[in-house]
XYZ file of C-alpha atoms in Angstrom:
396
model
C 21.241 -35.668 -35.263
C 24.420 -35.223 -33.506
C 25.829 -38.554 -31.089
C 29.757 -38.614 -29.369
C 30.847 -42.586 -29.296
C 33.685 -43.822 -26.716
C 35.208 -46.617 -29.663
C 37.214 -49.640 -28.288
C 38.263 -50.754 -31.470
C 41.018 -54.318 -32.071
C 41.100 -54.414 -35.913
C 42.007 -57.781 -35.871
C 44.236 -59.645 -39.513
C 41.357 -61.977 -39.319
C 37.702 -60.001 -37.172
C 37.282 -57.102 -37.449
C 36.721 -56.389 -32.340
C 34.407 -52.748 -31.946
C 32.751 -51.810 -28.869
C 31.505 -48.478 -29.432
C 29.585 -47.057 -26.393
C 29.890 -50.052 -25.115
C 27.698 -52.314 -27.660
C 30.268 -54.968 -28.997
C 29.674 -55.977 -32.595
C 31.762 -58.287 -34.673
C 32.884 -58.670 -38.428
C 34.542 -60.439 -40.629
C 37.728 -57.322 -40.853
C 37.286 -57.742 -45.049
C 35.136 -55.235 -47.308
C 34.579 -55.516 -51.592
C 34.228 -52.745 -53.601
C 31.212 -51.835 -55.996
C 30.484 -50.578 -59.020
C 26.646 -51.080 -58.869
C 22.439 -50.350 -56.709
C 22.400 -53.993 -55.019
C 19.096 -52.885 -55.124
C 16.369 -52.639 -52.109
C 15.048 -55.080 -49.667
C 11.834 -56.056 -49.405
C 12.083 -56.466 -45.014
C 10.604 -53.869 -43.383
C 12.604 -50.914 -41.695
C 12.469 -51.669 -38.525
C 13.775 -55.712 -39.499
C 16.594 -53.909 -41.536
C 17.584 -52.108 -39.036
C 18.272 -54.521 -36.221
C 20.233 -56.110 -38.518
C 22.135 -53.176 -40.213
C 25.911 -54.345 -38.953
C 25.949 -57.699 -41.106
C 24.561 -55.504 -43.953
C 26.938 -52.867 -44.218
C 26.445 -51.340 -47.618
C 28.538 -47.513 -47.967
C 29.957 -45.064 -49.806
C 33.297 -43.535 -47.915
C 35.036 -39.995 -48.765
C 38.172 -38.905 -47.101
C 41.676 -37.318 -47.733
C 43.475 -40.723 -46.246
C 42.184 -42.380 -48.839
C 43.078 -44.069 -51.921
C 39.813 -43.395 -53.923
C 36.085 -42.926 -53.560
C 34.165 -45.559 -53.056
C 31.569 -48.165 -52.435
C 31.582 -50.826 -49.587
C 30.869 -53.958 -49.074
C 31.259 -53.831 -45.205
C 32.706 -57.286 -43.179
C 28.890 -60.463 -43.194
C 28.092 -58.205 -45.645
C 31.143 -58.442 -48.695
C 30.860 -62.261 -47.290
C 27.747 -63.870 -47.416
C 26.531 -61.552 -50.881
C 29.864 -63.092 -52.097
C 31.717 -59.967 -54.632
C 34.980 -61.722 -57.264
C 36.944 -59.202 -55.551
C 37.428 -58.725 -51.360
C 39.898 -57.416 -49.818
C 41.417 -59.140 -46.408
C 44.612 -57.259 -44.245
C 47.561 -58.539 -45.759
C 48.974 -61.169 -43.672
C 52.762 -61.383 -45.555
C 53.299 -57.619 -45.003
C 52.126 -56.849 -42.236
C 51.889 -52.890 -42.993
C 48.575 -51.635 -40.725
C 49.006 -48.197 -40.369
C 49.434 -47.745 -44.435
C 46.732 -50.625 -44.815
C 43.132 -48.763 -46.386
C 41.455 -51.128 -44.358
C 41.103 -50.521 -41.319
C 40.057 -47.205 -41.659
C 36.848 -47.677 -43.907
C 36.076 -51.330 -42.111
C 36.197 -48.804 -38.531
C 34.328 -45.527 -41.151
C 31.566 -47.336 -42.076
C 31.024 -49.325 -39.097
C 31.101 -46.189 -36.769
C 28.456 -45.310 -39.226
C 25.853 -47.490 -38.825
C 25.880 -47.211 -35.424
C 25.193 -44.277 -35.796
C 22.131 -44.587 -38.169
C 21.380 -47.264 -35.666
C 20.932 -45.331 -33.147
C 19.170 -41.920 -34.716
C 16.097 -44.652 -35.453
C 16.478 -45.799 -31.851
C 15.257 -42.986 -30.764
C 13.469 -41.875 -34.041
C 11.461 -44.846 -34.865
C 12.985 -42.875 -37.880
C 15.229 -42.347 -40.700
C 14.979 -40.060 -43.832
C 15.839 -39.853 -47.003
C 18.660 -37.579 -47.423
C 19.518 -36.072 -43.684
C 22.665 -35.690 -41.183
C 24.145 -37.704 -38.326
C 27.554 -35.904 -37.108
C 29.701 -38.193 -34.609
C 32.913 -37.078 -32.252
C 35.170 -40.023 -31.907
C 37.215 -40.517 -29.267
C 38.957 -44.200 -30.072
C 41.533 -46.571 -28.139
C 42.737 -48.934 -30.751
C 46.159 -50.517 -31.470
C 48.868 -51.650 -33.634
C 51.009 -54.558 -33.208
C 54.360 -54.737 -31.783
C 56.281 -56.025 -34.536
C 54.942 -52.495 -36.083
C 54.499 -50.784 -33.524
C 56.731 -47.321 -32.787
C 56.731 -43.482 -32.659
C 56.558 -43.217 -36.540
C 53.557 -45.726 -36.898
C 51.573 -45.055 -33.829
C 51.903 -41.004 -34.818
C 51.158 -41.638 -38.832
C 48.117 -44.657 -37.630
C 46.695 -41.920 -35.273
C 46.456 -39.009 -37.592
C 44.905 -41.109 -40.580
C 42.498 -40.695 -38.301
C 42.136 -36.906 -36.338
C 41.762 -33.498 -37.845
C 40.520 -34.646 -41.215
C 36.263 -35.672 -41.577
C 35.239 -37.976 -42.374
C 32.243 -38.635 -45.141
C 30.361 -41.615 -45.298
C 27.375 -42.266 -46.725
C 25.034 -45.398 -45.365
C 23.130 -47.197 -47.689
C 19.475 -48.867 -45.871
C 16.395 -49.431 -48.137
C 15.438 -46.321 -50.153
C 17.353 -44.245 -48.135
C 20.523 -42.607 -48.201
C 21.796 -41.404 -44.825
C 25.567 -39.428 -44.325
C 26.839 -39.496 -41.746
C 29.723 -36.513 -40.775
C 32.827 -38.447 -38.483
C 34.522 -36.081 -36.858
C 37.672 -37.574 -33.806
C 37.850 -35.839 -31.246
C 40.866 -38.032 -29.842
C 42.719 -41.189 -30.541
C 45.204 -43.072 -28.694
C 46.950 -45.985 -30.477
C 48.702 -48.339 -28.025
C 51.061 -51.143 -28.345
C 49.668 -54.912 -28.458
C 49.214 -56.585 -25.448
C 48.700 -54.057 -23.131
C 45.022 -53.339 -23.178
C 45.019 -56.715 -22.835
C 46.625 -56.233 -18.948
C 43.683 -54.226 -18.735
C 41.599 -56.959 -19.556
C 43.453 -59.611 -17.573
C 43.641 -57.149 -14.018
C 40.700 -55.499 -13.937
C 37.003 -55.961 -14.160
C 36.306 -52.409 -15.940
C 33.915 -51.524 -12.428
C 37.121 -50.196 -10.232
C 38.062 -53.874 -8.992
C 40.458 -56.743 -9.630
C 39.291 -58.836 -12.186
C 38.250 -62.492 -9.922
C 35.688 -64.747 -12.788
C 36.567 -68.010 -13.989
C 39.242 -66.481 -16.683
C 41.802 -67.651 -14.054
C 39.779 -71.873 -13.040
C 42.667 -73.418 -15.153
C 45.422 -71.584 -13.741
C 44.050 -71.905 -10.035
C 44.075 -75.706 -10.658
C 47.700 -75.781 -11.864
C 49.229 -74.115 -9.572
C 47.429 -74.126 -6.587
C 46.262 -70.969 -6.518
C 43.587 -68.842 -5.741
C 44.383 -65.691 -7.958
C 42.646 -62.846 -8.666
C 44.157 -60.325 -11.059
C 46.094 -58.538 -8.558
C 48.043 -60.959 -8.449
C 49.599 -60.025 -12.519
C 49.779 -56.393 -11.137
C 54.295 -56.519 -10.751
C 54.193 -59.817 -12.595
C 56.862 -59.541 -15.583
C 55.145 -61.803 -17.995
C 55.405 -61.752 -21.623
C 52.537 -62.125 -23.893
C 51.683 -63.986 -26.169
C 49.540 -63.062 -28.274
C 48.798 -65.410 -31.672
C 45.843 -63.892 -35.024
C 45.608 -64.457 -37.957
C 48.775 -62.699 -39.446
C 51.105 -62.328 -36.495
C 52.164 -63.953 -32.838
C 53.336 -60.699 -30.539
C 55.142 -61.146 -28.466
C 54.919 -57.966 -25.657
C 57.042 -58.276 -22.180
C 54.388 -56.359 -19.487
C 55.269 -55.742 -16.383
C 52.338 -53.652 -14.322
C 50.686 -51.404 -17.357
C 53.827 -50.796 -18.946
C 55.485 -52.770 -22.564
C 58.854 -52.727 -22.766
C 59.291 -52.222 -26.652
C 63.658 -53.328 -26.728
C 61.804 -56.635 -24.881
C 59.125 -56.647 -26.479
C 59.366 -58.207 -31.029
C 56.424 -59.309 -33.130
C 56.895 -62.752 -35.373
C 55.094 -62.713 -38.763
C 53.818 -65.649 -37.843
C 50.013 -66.521 -37.225
C 47.062 -69.514 -37.621
C 46.262 -67.178 -41.428
C 48.536 -69.063 -42.845
C 47.483 -72.269 -42.033
C 44.538 -71.291 -43.056
C 45.466 -70.402 -46.968
C 47.650 -73.243 -46.277
C 44.811 -75.717 -45.012
C 42.217 -73.944 -47.411
C 44.523 -75.207 -50.422
C 43.165 -78.331 -50.322
C 39.472 -78.259 -48.448
C 38.866 -76.135 -51.922
C 40.123 -78.564 -54.082
C 37.606 -80.987 -52.652
C 34.940 -78.751 -52.592
C 35.865 -77.472 -56.555
C 34.726 -74.138 -54.528
C 36.773 -70.586 -53.872
C 36.959 -70.712 -50.393
C 38.768 -67.253 -49.065
C 40.640 -67.263 -45.671
C 37.615 -65.943 -43.589
C 34.256 -68.336 -45.211
C 37.513 -71.261 -43.241
C 37.531 -70.065 -41.137
C 33.220 -69.541 -40.230
C 33.286 -73.518 -40.576
C 36.345 -73.829 -38.205
C 34.519 -71.713 -35.946
C 31.225 -73.089 -36.109
C 31.528 -76.153 -35.019
C 27.413 -76.266 -36.886
C 28.432 -75.539 -39.751
C 28.284 -78.763 -42.462
C 32.309 -78.005 -43.499
C 33.621 -77.892 -39.702
C 35.161 -80.719 -38.993
C 36.135 -81.156 -43.171
C 37.790 -77.534 -42.226
C 38.747 -79.249 -39.767
C 41.138 -82.745 -40.942
C 42.596 -80.421 -44.346
C 44.015 -78.069 -41.032
C 45.338 -79.974 -38.468
C 49.069 -80.722 -40.426
C 49.009 -76.937 -41.027
C 48.160 -75.966 -37.676
C 51.484 -77.901 -36.404
C 53.592 -76.734 -38.243
C 52.734 -73.186 -37.082
C 52.462 -74.109 -33.158
C 56.525 -75.150 -34.182
C 56.781 -72.235 -35.648
C 55.370 -70.525 -32.108
C 56.703 -72.815 -29.776
C 60.374 -71.648 -31.646
C 59.496 -67.753 -31.904
C 58.377 -68.506 -27.445
C 61.801 -70.048 -26.564
C 64.231 -67.502 -28.274
C 62.373 -64.913 -26.764
C 62.576 -66.242 -23.651
C 66.632 -67.137 -23.781
C 66.437 -63.185 -24.798
C 65.104 -62.206 -21.837
C 67.229 -64.936 -20.058
C 63.763 -66.331 -19.150
C 63.558 -63.455 -16.186
C 59.719 -63.526 -17.149
C 57.593 -64.834 -14.699
C 54.405 -65.322 -16.676
C 53.734 -66.283 -20.283
C 50.069 -64.786 -20.569
C 48.568 -66.500 -24.326
C 46.029 -65.521 -25.888
C 44.288 -64.526 -29.384
C 41.699 -65.809 -31.570
C 43.916 -68.666 -32.990
C 45.156 -69.435 -29.853
C 41.750 -71.521 -29.747
C 42.822 -73.945 -32.183
C 46.446 -74.261 -31.396
C 45.791 -75.200 -27.626
C 45.472 -78.384 -28.228
C 48.895 -79.143 -30.444
C 51.135 -76.262 -27.964
C 49.291 -76.288 -24.807
C 51.846 -79.175 -23.299
C 54.985 -78.237 -24.586
C 55.046 -75.349 -23.537
C 53.716 -76.417 -20.215
C 56.759 -78.314 -20.295
C 58.955 -75.735 -21.399
C 57.496 -73.167 -18.809
C 58.027 -75.664 -15.693
C 61.379 -76.449 -16.671
C 61.991 -72.474 -15.926
C 59.781 -71.711 -13.257
C 57.845 -70.175 -15.695
C 53.928 -69.727 -15.022
C 52.123 -70.565 -18.062
C 48.464 -68.478 -17.255
C 46.780 -69.880 -21.413
C 42.691 -67.633 -21.887
C 40.182 -69.991 -21.897
C 38.305 -69.895 -25.836
C 35.257 -67.858 -24.246
C 37.306 -64.951 -23.265
C 40.906 -65.100 -25.309
C 39.485 -63.404 -28.834
C 38.425 -59.847 -26.809
C 41.553 -59.508 -23.947
C 41.847 -56.554 -26.054
C 39.044 -54.529 -27.125
C 37.964 -55.159 -23.712
C 40.855 -53.986 -22.061
C 40.531 -50.938 -24.113
C 37.097 -50.132 -23.196
C 38.575 -50.650 -19.601
C 40.712 -48.058 -20.286
C 38.837 -45.830 -21.681
C 36.287 -46.354 -18.926
C 39.059 -45.092 -16.704
C 39.708 -41.792 -18.472
C 36.534 -40.813 -18.745
C 35.587 -41.110 -15.750
C 39.415 -38.826 -14.992
C 39.072 -36.345 -17.532
C 35.191 -36.138 -15.949
C 36.854 -35.701 -12.584
C 39.086 -33.624 -14.166
C 36.203 -31.021 -15.483
C 34.170 -31.362 -11.886
C 37.974 -29.453 -9.729
């Protein structure tokens, strides 16, 4: 079988958000290497296929990786309690050179291909081959994005045949992945597409602007931000990206990335939390506790992160203040989003709001329901526009 996938790929330090043909999958951005068979599940194949993204078990052969190994990816790596879990290095961010973004991207695309094949045929055959050609949009942090890093990262996917063996029940399915197009954006630019457009050739006009409208007594839609000078504050686990944009253009000379993120607070909180529970708890596991109000350790995790996150909030505020001063406050809107913005709002919003008011800058704090997916949704909108343009060009 052969498929063509259009992929929007946001490889976050904490969470991997990836869309294949408009279908979103999110999971911890981790993997573990396994050296023995995990054993077969007793569940029927249709059940395993329905949950395949939570049980990614693959072997990847690619010239761009440092070796050929069998991996558990995302939820599977965490839930099967492997001794060694690999995640993104939040102390020394070099996403374009790390193997993790390539491994987890290839693994996720491969299992989606297997799922699609099963959905179409209602069966799978041991040893069968699925071929996937892929157009992909992804991004690198402003702190490392330049011509060289963009080209290096792009070429790790392009011009190679990546072969992935997917293990499910007693079957081994081979998926060959080739990339026909890769676009590497500067983080911040995709979020503009998500802010301004709704993906249906209209300006965005929904509750993403509700708090902003109440604060500034406006009735805005996405068009309001078309020509605004915006300083993006995209707060993640490993870094805070401060990207300056006007329209759909990012100015690299006015942008910066700081190696400050909530992951550092989570790691600090994890030391005390691990001691209290007498467990060795990974950063991703603590993130799950924090994200899930119904988890039995949610309140405990909140208690242990409160002080560390205040320290991170102070560092982020100082970074924003320095950037605004460098820009001589020639900014119309400060836009705050990213997964870490959700937990930091209670200790950062008021301070930022008062500061922005002083210099005539509007503060747009993206609501939690949208904050995590601004980049991946923006990439998807970019892909939609690109594919429509290609179709028109072919028809013309």
